[in-house]
Amino acid sequence: MLAKRIIPCLDVKDGRVVKGVQYVDFRDAGDPVEQAAWYNEQGADELTFLDITASLEHRDTVLDIVRRTAEQVFIPFTVGGGIRAIEDIRDTLKAGADKVSIMTAAVRNPDIITEGAERFGSQCIVVAIDARRTPREGRDDSDLGPAPDEQIQWRVHTHGGTEPTEVDALEYAARVEELGAGELLVTSMDADGTKAGYDLELLRRISVNAGIPVIASGGAGSVDHMYDAIDYGRCDAVLAASIFHFREYTVRQVKEELAARGVSVRL
Amino acid sequence: MIALIDYGMGNLGSVGNALGFVGCEFEITSDPKAIAAADGAILPGVGAFGDCMANLREYGLVDAIRAYVADDRPFLGICLGLQLLFSEGEEMGRHRGLDIVPGRVIRFRHELKIPQIGWNQIVGRQECPQLEGVADGSYVYFVHSFHVVPEDESVVAATTDYGYDFVSAIRIGNLFATQFHPEKSADVGLRILRNFVRTCDGW
């Protein structure tokens, strides 16, 4: 049976891991390649590098990380952050990444999804959707509660989740699939960093309508949260950062606990 | 020397990295003579069936691959490199394949998500040196919407369950081909590559 995927995410800035595992045995804890190899040994199904470097001139640094990772780690990995043009997709894939994740550029210029899919295949185009709960127009009540109703929608945010747009996340998910996206990486900006759990309502609403895999992101603080994203949220994969980086769990522990609860995972 | 066949459509970098990692000497080549002289040949592939066949023709590689395989020399097809061996594919219209293995390449006929993306299990259907040490139930990495349906069931080397059992590897003598990506399948994949490289020794 197709396994649910567990995907650690590494935030990389200026070629160094800034939100990564605090591991004393690393020769160089800031080296993304060494961390990637470590996650691979633990049984990570994929890896995601999120390049949070603001300036453009660091593109080469990222490509160097991609190249070195591809030489040593033989699981699929995705690179996100700063993918603005078709040339960025080409260069990143050529350096050895299996997929790119596109966020801001996909909102601004959805053609990049179609062109990327046509040139390189849908399978390598991941569209990242950063969404935040928002009251629908005319509603001033800011208490959005745990279970949203028709009064609430999720709005797509860009620029690392800082810039709100008018785009409805559920409609956007359907549209980018049609345009050729191969996977959806759905991050709740409300839940991100809270470790209180993924936004299950958001995930479920997107997943049940999607014909392509959905990766849950933002809010994972425990294995229960991951289980919920897979079970109730209907997601195909779960991405997490802090719980792995701070060694609260290893990837293997997560998988063993999920397996004990009947989830199909690669062990 | 193993020939990694370049026809403008392959995931050559990833396969090359994995071959380098297992300590294998290889050459990325589009030259039919280099393929004819190689100890082993690998046909990778990413993209659409028809485009891949068009490129193989354009690069003048169709006869070279057919002749190579006809001699029963060590050959590894990966993903599209498996599918192209078949008679016919139905991806974006019907396309003739290399027609080395009688059978068709069809889209998954079920309601599950397509493409299948991720790790799934293989179950061996015949003794293969290429799958030596790979236990039934081992996970390997897949990315595909189409799968092969050989006419002769005896070529099936492994199957995988995605909605139903489909053929995830075939073997005919020294020809071995996988729907999954050994170069992205962690230790299991590296083992399969090492096994393949071993079958190339002495050719």
mmCIF file with all atom_site columns, N, CA and C in Angstrom, chain A residues 70-71 74, chain B residues 13-24 182-184 190 193:
data_model
loop_
_atom_site.group_PDB
_atom_site.id
_atom_site.type_symbol
_atom_site.label_atom_id
_atom_site.label_alt_id
_atom_site.label_comp_id
_atom_site.label_asym_id
_atom_site.label_entity_id
_atom_site.label_seq_id
_atom_site.pdbx_PDB_ins_code
_atom_site.Cartn_x
_atom_site.Cartn_y
_atom_site.Cartn_z
_atom_site.occupancy
_atom_site.B_iso_or_equiv
_atom_site.pdbx_formal_charge
_atom_site.auth_seq_id
_atom_site.auth_comp_id
_atom_site.auth_asym_id
_atom_site.auth_atom_id
_atom_site.pdbx_PDB_model_num
ATOM 1  N N  . ALA A 1 70  ? 22.172 16.062 -3.314  1.00 0.00 ? 70  ALA A N  1
ATOM 2  C CA . ALA A 1 70  ? 21.822 15.053 -4.322  1.00 0.00 ? 70  ALA A CA 1
ATOM 3  C C  . ALA A 1 70  ? 22.927 14.018 -4.501  1.00 0.00 ? 70  ALA A C  1
ATOM 4  N N  . GLU A 1 71  ? 24.142 14.384 -4.169  1.00 0.00 ? 71  GLU A N  1
ATOM 5  C CA . GLU A 1 71  ? 25.249 13.434 -4.302  1.00 0.00 ? 71  GLU A CA 1
ATOM 6  C C  . GLU A 1 71  ? 25.286 12.422 -3.176  1.00 0.00 ? 71  GLU A C  1
ATOM 7  N N  . PHE A 1 74  ? 19.771 9.753  -1.052  1.00 0.00 ? 74  PHE A N  1
ATOM 8  C CA . PHE A 1 74  ? 19.020 9.168  -2.157  1.00 0.00 ? 74  PHE A CA 1
ATOM 9  C C  . PHE A 1 74  ? 17.553 8.965  -1.823  1.00 0.00 ? 74  PHE A C  1
ATOM 10 N N  . GLY B 2 13  ? 21.027 13.123 -13.798 1.00 0.00 ? 13  GLY B N  1
ATOM 11 C CA . GLY B 2 13  ? 21.786 13.587 -12.639 1.00 0.00 ? 13  GLY B CA 1
ATOM 12 C C  . GLY B 2 13  ? 21.592 12.677 -11.445 1.00 0.00 ? 13  GLY B C  1
ATOM 13 N N  . SER B 2 14  ? 20.330 12.382 -11.122 1.00 0.00 ? 14  SER B N  1
ATOM 14 C CA . SER B 2 14  ? 20.039 11.555 -9.948  1.00 0.00 ? 14  SER B CA 1
ATOM 15 C C  . SER B 2 14  ? 20.593 10.148 -10.115 1.00 0.00 ? 14  SER B C  1
ATOM 16 N N  . VAL B 2 15  ? 20.388 9.576  -11.309 1.00 0.00 ? 15  VAL B N  1
ATOM 17 C CA . VAL B 2 15  ? 20.879 8.216  -11.542 1.00 0.00 ? 15  VAL B CA 1
ATOM 18 C C  . VAL B 2 15  ? 22.406 8.217  -11.493 1.00 0.00 ? 15  VAL B C  1
ATOM 19 N N  . GLY B 2 16  ? 23.008 9.221  -12.099 1.00 0.00 ? 16  GLY B N  1
ATOM 20 C CA . GLY B 2 16  ? 24.468 9.336  -12.082 1.00 0.00 ? 16  GLY B CA 1
ATOM 21 C C  . GLY B 2 16  ? 25.016 9.469  -10.665 1.00 0.00 ? 16  GLY B C  1
ATOM 22 N N  . ASN B 2 17  ? 24.360 10.295 -9.853  1.00 0.00 ? 17  ASN B N  1
ATOM 23 C CA . ASN B 2 17  ? 24.790 10.449 -8.461  1.00 0.00 ? 17  ASN B CA 1
ATOM 24 C C  . ASN B 2 17  ? 24.751 9.121  -7.717  1.00 0.00 ? 17  ASN B C  1
ATOM 25 N N  . ALA B 2 18  ? 23.678 8.373  -7.926  1.00 0.00 ? 18  ALA B N  1
ATOM 26 C CA . ALA B 2 18  ? 23.538 7.101  -7.221  1.00 0.00 ? 18  ALA B CA 1
ATOM 27 C C  . ALA B 2 18  ? 24.574 6.091  -7.715  1.00 0.00 ? 18  ALA B C  1
ATOM 28 N N  . LEU B 2 19  ? 24.828 6.080  -9.019  1.00 0.00 ? 19  LEU B N  1
ATOM 29 C CA . LEU B 2 19  ? 25.848 5.168  -9.555  1.00 0.00 ? 19  LEU B CA 1
ATOM 30 C C  . LEU B 2 19  ? 27.220 5.527  -8.989  1.00 0.00 ? 19  LEU B C  1
ATOM 31 N N  . GLY B 2 20  ? 27.505 6.827  -8.930  1.00 0.00 ? 20  GLY B N  1
ATOM 32 C CA . GLY B 2 20  ? 28.769 7.278  -8.363  1.00 0.00 ? 20  GLY B CA 1
ATOM 33 C C  . GLY B 2 20  ? 28.892 6.844  -6.904  1.00 0.00 ? 20  GLY B C  1
ATOM 34 N N  . PHE B 2 21  ? 27.780 6.944  -6.190  1.00 0.00 ? 21  PHE B N  1
ATOM 35 C CA . PHE B 2 21  ? 27.770 6.608  -4.762  1.00 0.00 ? 21  PHE B CA 1
ATOM 36 C C  . PHE B 2 21  ? 28.054 5.120  -4.538  1.00 0.00 ? 21  PHE B C  1
ATOM 37 N N  . VAL B 2 22  ? 27.542 4.259  -5.432  1.00 0.00 ? 22  VAL B N  1
ATOM 38 C CA . VAL B 2 22  ? 27.809 2.820  -5.257  1.00 0.00 ? 22  VAL B CA 1
ATOM 39 C C  . VAL B 2 22  ? 29.148 2.422  -5.895  1.00 0.00 ? 22  VAL B C  1
ATOM 40 N N  . GLY B 2 23  ? 29.870 3.409  -6.370  1.00 0.00 ? 23  GLY B N  1
ATOM 41 C CA . GLY B 2 23  ? 31.226 3.155  -6.847  1.00 0.00 ? 23  GLY B CA 1
ATOM 42 C C  . GLY B 2 23  ? 31.307 2.558  -8.232  1.00 0.00 ? 23  GLY B C  1
ATOM 43 N N  . CYS B 2 24  ? 30.350 2.924  -9.072  1.00 0.00 ? 24  CYS B N  1
ATOM 44 C CA . CYS B 2 24  ? 30.314 2.351  -10.413 1.00 0.00 ? 24  CYS B CA 1
ATOM 45 C C  . CYS B 2 24  ? 30.857 3.366  -11.421 1.00 0.00 ? 24  CYS B C  1
ATOM 46 N N  . PRO B 2 182 ? 14.980 3.467  -8.360  1.00 0.00 ? 182 PRO B N  1
ATOM 47 C CA . PRO B 2 182 ? 15.974 2.977  -7.390  1.00 0.00 ? 182 PRO B CA 1
ATOM 48 C C  . PRO B 2 182 ? 16.894 4.098  -6.903  1.00 0.00 ? 182 PRO B C  1
ATOM 49 N N  . GLU B 2 183 ? 17.142 5.067  -7.769  1.00 0.00 ? 183 GLU B N  1
ATOM 50 C CA . GLU B 2 183 ? 18.067 6.159  -7.397  1.00 0.00 ? 183 GLU B CA 1
ATOM 51 C C  . GLU B 2 183 ? 17.469 7.092  -6.358  1.00 0.00 ? 183 GLU B C  1
ATOM 52 N N  . LYS B 2 184 ? 16.167 6.913  -6.046  1.00 0.00 ? 184 LYS B N  1
ATOM 53 C CA . LYS B 2 184 ? 15.517 7.741  -5.025  1.00 0.00 ? 184 LYS B CA 1
ATOM 54 C C  . LYS B 2 184 ? 14.918 6.877  -3.930  1.00 0.00 ? 184 LYS B C  1
ATOM 55 N N  . LEU B 2 190 ? 19.614 1.626  -3.549  1.00 0.00 ? 190 LEU B N  1
ATOM 56 C CA . LEU B 2 190 ? 21.059 1.513  -3.763  1.00 0.00 ? 190 LEU B CA 1
ATOM 57 C C  . LEU B 2 190 ? 21.472 0.056  -3.871  1.00 0.00 ? 190 LEU B C  1
ATOM 58 N N  . LEU B 2 193 ? 20.696 -1.098 -7.328  1.00 0.00 ? 193 LEU B N  1
ATOM 59 C CA . LEU B 2 193 ? 21.707 -0.593 -8.264  1.00 0.00 ? 193 LEU B CA 1
ATOM 60 C C  . LEU B 2 193 ? 23.013 -1.372 -8.147  1.00 0.00 ? 193 LEU B C  1
#
